[in-house]
Coordinates of C-alpha atoms and ligand atoms in Angstrom, one line a residue:
X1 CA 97.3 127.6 82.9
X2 CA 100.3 129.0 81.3
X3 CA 102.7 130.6 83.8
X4 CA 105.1 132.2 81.4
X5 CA 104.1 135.8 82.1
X6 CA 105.6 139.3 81.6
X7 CA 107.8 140.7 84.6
X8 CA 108.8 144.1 85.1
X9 CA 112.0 143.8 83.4
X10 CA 110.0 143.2 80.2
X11 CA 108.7 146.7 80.2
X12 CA 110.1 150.1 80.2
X13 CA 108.6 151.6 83.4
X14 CA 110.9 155.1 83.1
X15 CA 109.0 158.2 83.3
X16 CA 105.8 156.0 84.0
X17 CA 103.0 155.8 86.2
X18 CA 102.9 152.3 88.2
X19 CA 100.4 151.0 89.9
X20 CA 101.7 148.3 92.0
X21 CA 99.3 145.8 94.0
X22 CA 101.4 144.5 97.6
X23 CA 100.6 142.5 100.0
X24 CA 101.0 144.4 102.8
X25 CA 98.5 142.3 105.1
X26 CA 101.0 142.7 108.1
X27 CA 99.7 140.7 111.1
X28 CA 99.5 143.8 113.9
X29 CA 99.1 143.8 117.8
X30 CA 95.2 143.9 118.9
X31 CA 95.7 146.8 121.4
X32 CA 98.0 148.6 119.8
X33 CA 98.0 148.5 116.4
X34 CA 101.7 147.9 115.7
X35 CA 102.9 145.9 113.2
X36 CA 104.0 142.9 115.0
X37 CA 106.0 141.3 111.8
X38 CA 106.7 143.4 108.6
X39 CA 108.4 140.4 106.8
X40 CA 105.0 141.0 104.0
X41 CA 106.6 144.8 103.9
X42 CA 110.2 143.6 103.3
X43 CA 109.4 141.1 100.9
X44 CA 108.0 143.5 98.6
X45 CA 111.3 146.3 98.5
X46 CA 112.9 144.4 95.6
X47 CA 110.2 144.9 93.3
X48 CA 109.6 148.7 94.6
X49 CA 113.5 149.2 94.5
X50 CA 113.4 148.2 91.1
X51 CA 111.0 150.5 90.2
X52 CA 112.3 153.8 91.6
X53 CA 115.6 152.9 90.2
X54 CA 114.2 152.5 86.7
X55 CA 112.6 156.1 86.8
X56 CA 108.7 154.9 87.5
X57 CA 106.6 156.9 89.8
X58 CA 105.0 154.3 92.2
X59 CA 101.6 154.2 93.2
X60 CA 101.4 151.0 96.0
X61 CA 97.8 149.6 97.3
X62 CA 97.1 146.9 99.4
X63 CA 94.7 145.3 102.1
X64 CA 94.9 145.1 105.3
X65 CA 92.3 142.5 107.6
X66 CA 89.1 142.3 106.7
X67 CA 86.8 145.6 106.8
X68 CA 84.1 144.5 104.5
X69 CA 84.1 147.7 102.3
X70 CA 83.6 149.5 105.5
X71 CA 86.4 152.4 106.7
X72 CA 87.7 151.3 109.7
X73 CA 90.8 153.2 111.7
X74 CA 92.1 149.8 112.9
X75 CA 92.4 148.9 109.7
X76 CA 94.6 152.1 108.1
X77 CA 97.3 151.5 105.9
X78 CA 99.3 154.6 107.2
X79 CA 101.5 152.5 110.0
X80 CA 102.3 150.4 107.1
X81 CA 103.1 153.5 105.6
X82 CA 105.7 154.8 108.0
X83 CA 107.1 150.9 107.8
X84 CA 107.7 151.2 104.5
X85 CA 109.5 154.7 104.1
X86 CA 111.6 153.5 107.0
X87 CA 112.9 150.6 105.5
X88 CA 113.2 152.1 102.2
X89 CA 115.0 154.9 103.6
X90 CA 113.0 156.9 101.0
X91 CA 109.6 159.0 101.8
X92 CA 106.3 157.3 101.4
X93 CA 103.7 159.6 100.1
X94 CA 100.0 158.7 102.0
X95 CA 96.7 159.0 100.8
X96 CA 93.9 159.7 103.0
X97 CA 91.5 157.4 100.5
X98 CA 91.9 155.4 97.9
X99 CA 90.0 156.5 94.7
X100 CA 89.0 160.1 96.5
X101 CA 90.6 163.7 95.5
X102 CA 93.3 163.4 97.9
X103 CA 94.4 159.9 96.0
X104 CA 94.0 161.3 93.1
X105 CA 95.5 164.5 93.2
X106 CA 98.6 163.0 95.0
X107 CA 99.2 160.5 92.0
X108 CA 98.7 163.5 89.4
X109 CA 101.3 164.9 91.1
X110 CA 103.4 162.3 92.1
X111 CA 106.9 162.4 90.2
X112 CA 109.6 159.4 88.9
X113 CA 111.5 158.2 91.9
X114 CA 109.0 158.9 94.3
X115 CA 106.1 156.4 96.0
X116 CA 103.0 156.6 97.3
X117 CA 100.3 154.0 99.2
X118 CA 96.7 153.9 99.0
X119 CA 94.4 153.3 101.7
X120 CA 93.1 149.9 102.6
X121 CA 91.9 148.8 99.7
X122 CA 89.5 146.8 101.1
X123 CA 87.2 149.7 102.8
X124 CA 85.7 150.0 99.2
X125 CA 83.5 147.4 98.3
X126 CA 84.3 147.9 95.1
X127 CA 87.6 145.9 95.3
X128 CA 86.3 142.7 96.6
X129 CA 83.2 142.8 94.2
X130 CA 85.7 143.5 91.6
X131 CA 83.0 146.4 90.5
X132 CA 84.4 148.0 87.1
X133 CA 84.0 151.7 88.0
X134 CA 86.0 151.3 90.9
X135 CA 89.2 149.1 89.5
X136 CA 89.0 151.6 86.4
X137 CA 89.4 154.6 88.7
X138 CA 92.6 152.7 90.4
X139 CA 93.5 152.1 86.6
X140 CA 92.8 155.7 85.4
X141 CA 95.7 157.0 88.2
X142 CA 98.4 155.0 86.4
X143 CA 99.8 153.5 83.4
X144 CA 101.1 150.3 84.3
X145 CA 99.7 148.0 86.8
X146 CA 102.3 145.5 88.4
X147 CA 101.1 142.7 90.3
X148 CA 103.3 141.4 93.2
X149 CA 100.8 139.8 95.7
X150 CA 100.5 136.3 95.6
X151 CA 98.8 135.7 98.2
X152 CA 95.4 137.5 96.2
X153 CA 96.0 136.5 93.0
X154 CA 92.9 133.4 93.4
X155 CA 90.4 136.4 94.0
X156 CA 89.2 138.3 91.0
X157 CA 89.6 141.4 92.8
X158 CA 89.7 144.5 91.4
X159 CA 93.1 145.7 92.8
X160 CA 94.4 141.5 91.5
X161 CA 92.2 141.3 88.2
X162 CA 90.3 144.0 87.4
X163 CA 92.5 146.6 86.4
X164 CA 94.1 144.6 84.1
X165 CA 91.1 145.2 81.7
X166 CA 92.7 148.5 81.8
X167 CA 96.2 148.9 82.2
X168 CA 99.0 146.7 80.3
X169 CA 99.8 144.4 83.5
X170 CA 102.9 142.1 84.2
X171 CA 104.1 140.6 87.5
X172 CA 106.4 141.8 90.3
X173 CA 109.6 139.7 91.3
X174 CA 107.5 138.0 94.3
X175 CA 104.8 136.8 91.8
X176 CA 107.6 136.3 89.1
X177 CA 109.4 133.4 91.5
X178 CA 106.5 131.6 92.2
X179 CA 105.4 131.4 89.1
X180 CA 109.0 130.2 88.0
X181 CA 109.7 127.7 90.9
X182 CA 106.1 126.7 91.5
X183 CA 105.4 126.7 87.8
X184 CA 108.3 125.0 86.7
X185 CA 107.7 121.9 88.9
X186 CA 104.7 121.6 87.7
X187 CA 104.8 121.5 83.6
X188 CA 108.4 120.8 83.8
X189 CA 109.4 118.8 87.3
X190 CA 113.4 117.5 87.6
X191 CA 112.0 113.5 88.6
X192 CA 111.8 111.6 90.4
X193 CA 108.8 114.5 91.5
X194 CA 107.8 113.6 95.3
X195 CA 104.6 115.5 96.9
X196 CA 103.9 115.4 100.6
X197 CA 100.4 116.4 101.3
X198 CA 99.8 116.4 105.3
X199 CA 97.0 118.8 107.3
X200 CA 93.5 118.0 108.7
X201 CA 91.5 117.2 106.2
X202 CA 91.2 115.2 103.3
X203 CA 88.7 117.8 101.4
X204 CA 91.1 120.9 101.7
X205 CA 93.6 118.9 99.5
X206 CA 91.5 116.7 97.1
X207 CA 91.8 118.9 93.8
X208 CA 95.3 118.5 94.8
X209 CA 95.8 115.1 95.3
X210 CA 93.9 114.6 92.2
X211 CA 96.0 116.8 90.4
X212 CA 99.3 116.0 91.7
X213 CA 98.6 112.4 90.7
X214 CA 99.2 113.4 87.4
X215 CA 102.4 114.8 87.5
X216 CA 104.5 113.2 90.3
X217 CA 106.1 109.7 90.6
X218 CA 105.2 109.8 94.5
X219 CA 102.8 111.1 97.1
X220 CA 103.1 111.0 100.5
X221 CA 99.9 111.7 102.5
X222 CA 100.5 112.3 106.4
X223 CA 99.1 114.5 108.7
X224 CA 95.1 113.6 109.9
X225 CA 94.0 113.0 106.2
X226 CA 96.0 110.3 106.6
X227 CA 93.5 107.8 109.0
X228 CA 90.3 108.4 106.7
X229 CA 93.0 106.6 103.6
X230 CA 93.9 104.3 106.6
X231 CA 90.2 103.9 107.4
X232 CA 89.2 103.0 103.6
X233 CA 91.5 100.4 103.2
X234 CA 89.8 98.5 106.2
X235 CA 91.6 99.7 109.1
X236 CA 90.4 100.6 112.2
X237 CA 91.6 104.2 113.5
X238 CA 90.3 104.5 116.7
X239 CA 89.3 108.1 117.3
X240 CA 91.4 109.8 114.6
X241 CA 90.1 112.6 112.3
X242 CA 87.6 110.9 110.0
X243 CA 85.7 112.1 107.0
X244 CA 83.4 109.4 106.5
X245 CA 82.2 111.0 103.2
X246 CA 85.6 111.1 101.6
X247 CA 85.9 106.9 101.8
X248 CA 84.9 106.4 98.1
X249 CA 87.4 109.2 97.2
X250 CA 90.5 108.1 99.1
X251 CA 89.6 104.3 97.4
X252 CA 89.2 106.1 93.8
X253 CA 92.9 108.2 94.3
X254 CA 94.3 104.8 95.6
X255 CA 93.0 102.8 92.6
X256 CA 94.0 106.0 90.3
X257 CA 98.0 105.5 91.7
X258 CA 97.6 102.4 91.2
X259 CA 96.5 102.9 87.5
X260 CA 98.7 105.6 86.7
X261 CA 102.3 103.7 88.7
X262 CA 102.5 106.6 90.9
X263 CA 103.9 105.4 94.6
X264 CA 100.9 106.2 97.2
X265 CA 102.6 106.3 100.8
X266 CA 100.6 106.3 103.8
X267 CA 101.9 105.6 107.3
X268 CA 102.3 102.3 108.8
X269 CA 102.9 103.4 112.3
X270 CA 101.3 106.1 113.8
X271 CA 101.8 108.2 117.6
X272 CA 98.6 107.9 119.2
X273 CA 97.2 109.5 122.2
X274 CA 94.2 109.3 124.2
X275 CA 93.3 113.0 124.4
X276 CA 94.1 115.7 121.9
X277 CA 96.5 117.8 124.2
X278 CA 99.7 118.9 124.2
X279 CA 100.7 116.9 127.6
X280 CA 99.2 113.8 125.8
X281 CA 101.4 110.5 126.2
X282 CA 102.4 109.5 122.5
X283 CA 102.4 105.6 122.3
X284 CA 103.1 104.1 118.8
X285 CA 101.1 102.0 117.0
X286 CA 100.2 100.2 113.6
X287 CA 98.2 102.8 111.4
X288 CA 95.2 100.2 110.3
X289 CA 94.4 99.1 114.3
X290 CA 94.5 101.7 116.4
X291 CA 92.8 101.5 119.6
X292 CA 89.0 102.4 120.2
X293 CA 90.6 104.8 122.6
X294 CA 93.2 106.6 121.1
X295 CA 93.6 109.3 117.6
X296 CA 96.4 109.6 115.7
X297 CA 98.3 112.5 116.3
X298 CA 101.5 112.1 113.9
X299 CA 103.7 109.7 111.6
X300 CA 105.5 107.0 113.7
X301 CA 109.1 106.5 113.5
X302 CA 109.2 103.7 110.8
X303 CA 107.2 105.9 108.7
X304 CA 109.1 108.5 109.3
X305 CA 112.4 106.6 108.1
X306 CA 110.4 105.7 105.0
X307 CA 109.1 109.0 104.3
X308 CA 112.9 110.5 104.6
X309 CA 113.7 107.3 102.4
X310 CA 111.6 108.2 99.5
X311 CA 112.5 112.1 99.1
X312 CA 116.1 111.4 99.5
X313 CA 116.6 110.8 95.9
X314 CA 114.0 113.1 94.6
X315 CA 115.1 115.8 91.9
X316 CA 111.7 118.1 93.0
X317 CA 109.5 118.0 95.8
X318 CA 106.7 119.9 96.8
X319 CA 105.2 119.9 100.1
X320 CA 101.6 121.0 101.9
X321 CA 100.4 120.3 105.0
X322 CA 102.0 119.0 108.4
X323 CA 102.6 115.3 109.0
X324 CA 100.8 115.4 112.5
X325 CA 100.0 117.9 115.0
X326 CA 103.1 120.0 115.4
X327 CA 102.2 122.6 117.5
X328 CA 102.2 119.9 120.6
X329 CA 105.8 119.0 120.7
X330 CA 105.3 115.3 121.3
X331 CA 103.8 115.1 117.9
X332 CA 105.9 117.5 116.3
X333 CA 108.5 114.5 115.0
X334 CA 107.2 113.7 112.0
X335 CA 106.4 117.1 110.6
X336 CA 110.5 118.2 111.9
X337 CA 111.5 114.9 110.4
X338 CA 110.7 115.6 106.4
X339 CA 111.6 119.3 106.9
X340 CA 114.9 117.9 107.6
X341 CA 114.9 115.2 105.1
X342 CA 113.7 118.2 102.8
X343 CA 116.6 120.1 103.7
X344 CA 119.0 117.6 103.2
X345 CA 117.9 116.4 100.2
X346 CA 119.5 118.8 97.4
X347 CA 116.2 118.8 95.4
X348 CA 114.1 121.6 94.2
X349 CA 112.1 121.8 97.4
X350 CA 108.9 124.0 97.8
X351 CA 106.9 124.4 100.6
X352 CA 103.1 125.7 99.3
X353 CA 102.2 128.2 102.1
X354 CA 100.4 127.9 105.1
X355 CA 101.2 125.8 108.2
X356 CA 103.9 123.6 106.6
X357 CA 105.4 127.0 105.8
X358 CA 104.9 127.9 109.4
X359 CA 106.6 124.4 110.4
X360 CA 109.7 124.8 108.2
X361 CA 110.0 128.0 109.9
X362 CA 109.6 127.3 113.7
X363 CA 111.6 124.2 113.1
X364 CA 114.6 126.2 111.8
X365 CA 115.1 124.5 108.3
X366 CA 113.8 127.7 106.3
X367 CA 117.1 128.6 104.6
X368 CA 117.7 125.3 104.1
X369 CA 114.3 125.2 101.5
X370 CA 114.4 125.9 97.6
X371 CA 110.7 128.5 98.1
X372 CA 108.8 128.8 100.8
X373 CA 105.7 130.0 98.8
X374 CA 104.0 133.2 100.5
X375 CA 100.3 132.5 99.6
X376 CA 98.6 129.7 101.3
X377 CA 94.9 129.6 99.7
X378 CA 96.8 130.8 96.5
X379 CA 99.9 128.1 96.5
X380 CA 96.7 125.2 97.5
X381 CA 95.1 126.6 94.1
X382 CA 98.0 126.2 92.0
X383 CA 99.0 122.8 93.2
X384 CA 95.2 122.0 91.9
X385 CA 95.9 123.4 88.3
X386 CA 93.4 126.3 88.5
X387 CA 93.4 129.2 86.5
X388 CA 94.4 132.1 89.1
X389 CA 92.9 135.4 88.0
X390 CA 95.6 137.5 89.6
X391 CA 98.1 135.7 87.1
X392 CA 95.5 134.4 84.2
X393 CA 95.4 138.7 84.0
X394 CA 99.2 139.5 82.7
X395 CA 100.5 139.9 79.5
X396 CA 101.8 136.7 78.0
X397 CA 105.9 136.6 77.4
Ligands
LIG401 P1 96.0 122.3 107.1 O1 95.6 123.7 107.5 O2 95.0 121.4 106.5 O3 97.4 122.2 106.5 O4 96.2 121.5 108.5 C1 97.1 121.9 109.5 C2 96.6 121.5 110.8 O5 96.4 120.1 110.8 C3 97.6 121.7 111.9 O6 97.0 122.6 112.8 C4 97.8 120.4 112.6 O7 97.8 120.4 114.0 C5 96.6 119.6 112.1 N1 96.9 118.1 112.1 C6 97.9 117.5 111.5 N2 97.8 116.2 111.8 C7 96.7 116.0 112.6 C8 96.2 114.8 113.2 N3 96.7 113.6 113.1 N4 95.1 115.0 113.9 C9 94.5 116.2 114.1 N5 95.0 117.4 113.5 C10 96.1 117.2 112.8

């Protein structure tokens, strides 16, 4: 996968037409329909900023939720809209549809400086099936297509792929970062290179594992995932998370570490409880003999120590997946302690989306982070060396 991809500062975008593919996939309130975070809308002003300033005439699209190529007035891009132009401070053209006259005729007529959004993409069919007639008529309003949602660019869609068959496409700043951070720990990682894979399950994170033991010095597994490697090695684990049918696989990446010298860390001690609640007692135990009883909810404190021991002197590490349940605060120690060993570590640190990102954040050590990557399903697909449509689709540097 080569991540070395045109940006917008590699083109001249004055005087032309851009079509620009957000993420504007706000999270909104169920009754109301207001945006109940617009940090997605934020996030996206530098590369629109950049744009207007540099004479292009933007044309913005994104989804929102899931209508299924059905319209849906829940689901209408116009509050996002309003959200935009006021944090802009700049008008935000709307279009009642999204390849209909009024789309069209608004983006014929829509001049440099200015910017206008699409409706949901998403109540097309078209865009999800990546159907050719429909991501050329997106492409035959523009002339450029920049892409600047990370969080889409695994789905051949046709708003994240498919108009690149049309339109010379390069990335946004968003997509330009993680490609740089992400990208550079991967082909190029300052060592010693730590990963810390946590979360439920042991199948989300396999293709990672398996790819990450090919580039890192050290992996830390936590998190549930944890007690089926526990449970493969002979120990008994009670009434923990178990994926029986991942046993071969957690001995084959154990054997592989082995093979390859890469430090495999799995928990010696482990918070247990007898129910999975939040008002559970924790008591600590050994990882390979916990009680019949009892599941393990999160790293114990000698593992913790360890953990924070072994990404102390790391030059880049990259982390997915909780060490334990953190939601339940009497589990949420181990998951707080490597955010703050993270922090405090002066390495490149990246957190790859999803509920460690969510962690970092609740726990306060956000600032504190190298990238905080904003695609979960996306940042799990890079870790795992795929090819990624939405970026295999721009122009080569
Ligand atoms: P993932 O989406 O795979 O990153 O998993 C995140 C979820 O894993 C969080 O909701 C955690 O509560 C959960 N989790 C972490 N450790 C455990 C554990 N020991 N037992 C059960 N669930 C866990």
């Amino acid at each position: 996968m080569n991540y070395n991809k045109k940006t917008v500062s590699d083109i001249d975008v004055s005087g032309k037409k851009v079509l620009l593919r957000c993420d504007f996939n706000v999270p909104q309130d169920k009754e109301t329909g207001a945006i109940t975070d617009d940090k997605r809308i934020r996030a996206a002003l530098p590369t629109i900023r950049y744009l207007l300033d540099n004479g292009a005439a933007v044309i913005a699209c994104s989804h929102l939720g899931k209508p299924k190529g059905e319209w849906n007035k829940k689901l209408t891009l116009a509050p996002v809209a309003a959200r935009l132009s006021e944090l802009l401070g700049h008008e935000v053209i709307f279009a009642k549809d999204i390849i209909g006259e009024d789309a069209k005729a608004k983006a014929a007529a829509l001049q440099s400086g200015q910017i206008m959004l699409l409706e949901n993409l998403r109540f097309d069919i078209g865009e999800e099936k990546n159907h050719a007639d429909f991501a050329k008529a997106l492409a035959d309003m523009a002339e450029i297509y920049v892409s600047d949602a990370f969080g889409t660019v695994h789905r051949a869609h046709a708003s994240t792929a498919g108009v690149a068959a049309y339109l010379p496409a390069v990335s946004g700043m968003l997509i330009q970062k993680e490609l740089e951070i992400m990208g550079g720990a991967l082909e190029n990682p300052k060592r010693p290179f730590v990963a810390i894979l946590g979360g439920a399950k042991v199948s989300d994170k396999i293709n990672v594992i398996n790819n990450l033991l090919e580039k890192a010095d050290t992996i830390i597994i936590g998190g549930g995932m944890a007690y089926t490697f526990a449970k493969a090695q002979g120990g008994s684990i009670g009434t923990s998370l178990l994926e029986e049918d991942k046993l071969d696989y957690a001995r084959e990446m154990i054997a592989k570490a082995e093979s390859k010298g890469v430090k495999l860390l799995l928990p010696v001690d482990t918070l247990a409880a007898t129910e999975f609640s939040k008002d559970a007692e924790p008591v600590c135990v050994d990882t390979m003999n916990i009680p019949d009883n009892m599941m393990g909810m999160d790293i114990g404190p000698k593992t913790r120590e360890a953990y924070a021991a072994a990404v102390a002197g790391a030059g880049t590490i990259v982390w997915n997946g909780p060490m334990g349940v953190f939601e339940f605060p009497a589990f949420a120690e181990g998951t707080k302690a490597m955010a703050k060993a993270l922090a405090e570590s002066g390495a490149v640190t990246i957190i790859g989306g999803g509920d460690s990102a969510a962690a970092v954040e609740q726990l306060g050590f956000a600032d504190k982070i190298t990238h905080i990557s904003t695609g979960g399903g996306a940042s799990l697909e890079f870790l795992e060396g795929k090819e990624l449509p939405g970026v295999a689709c721009l122009l080569d540097k």
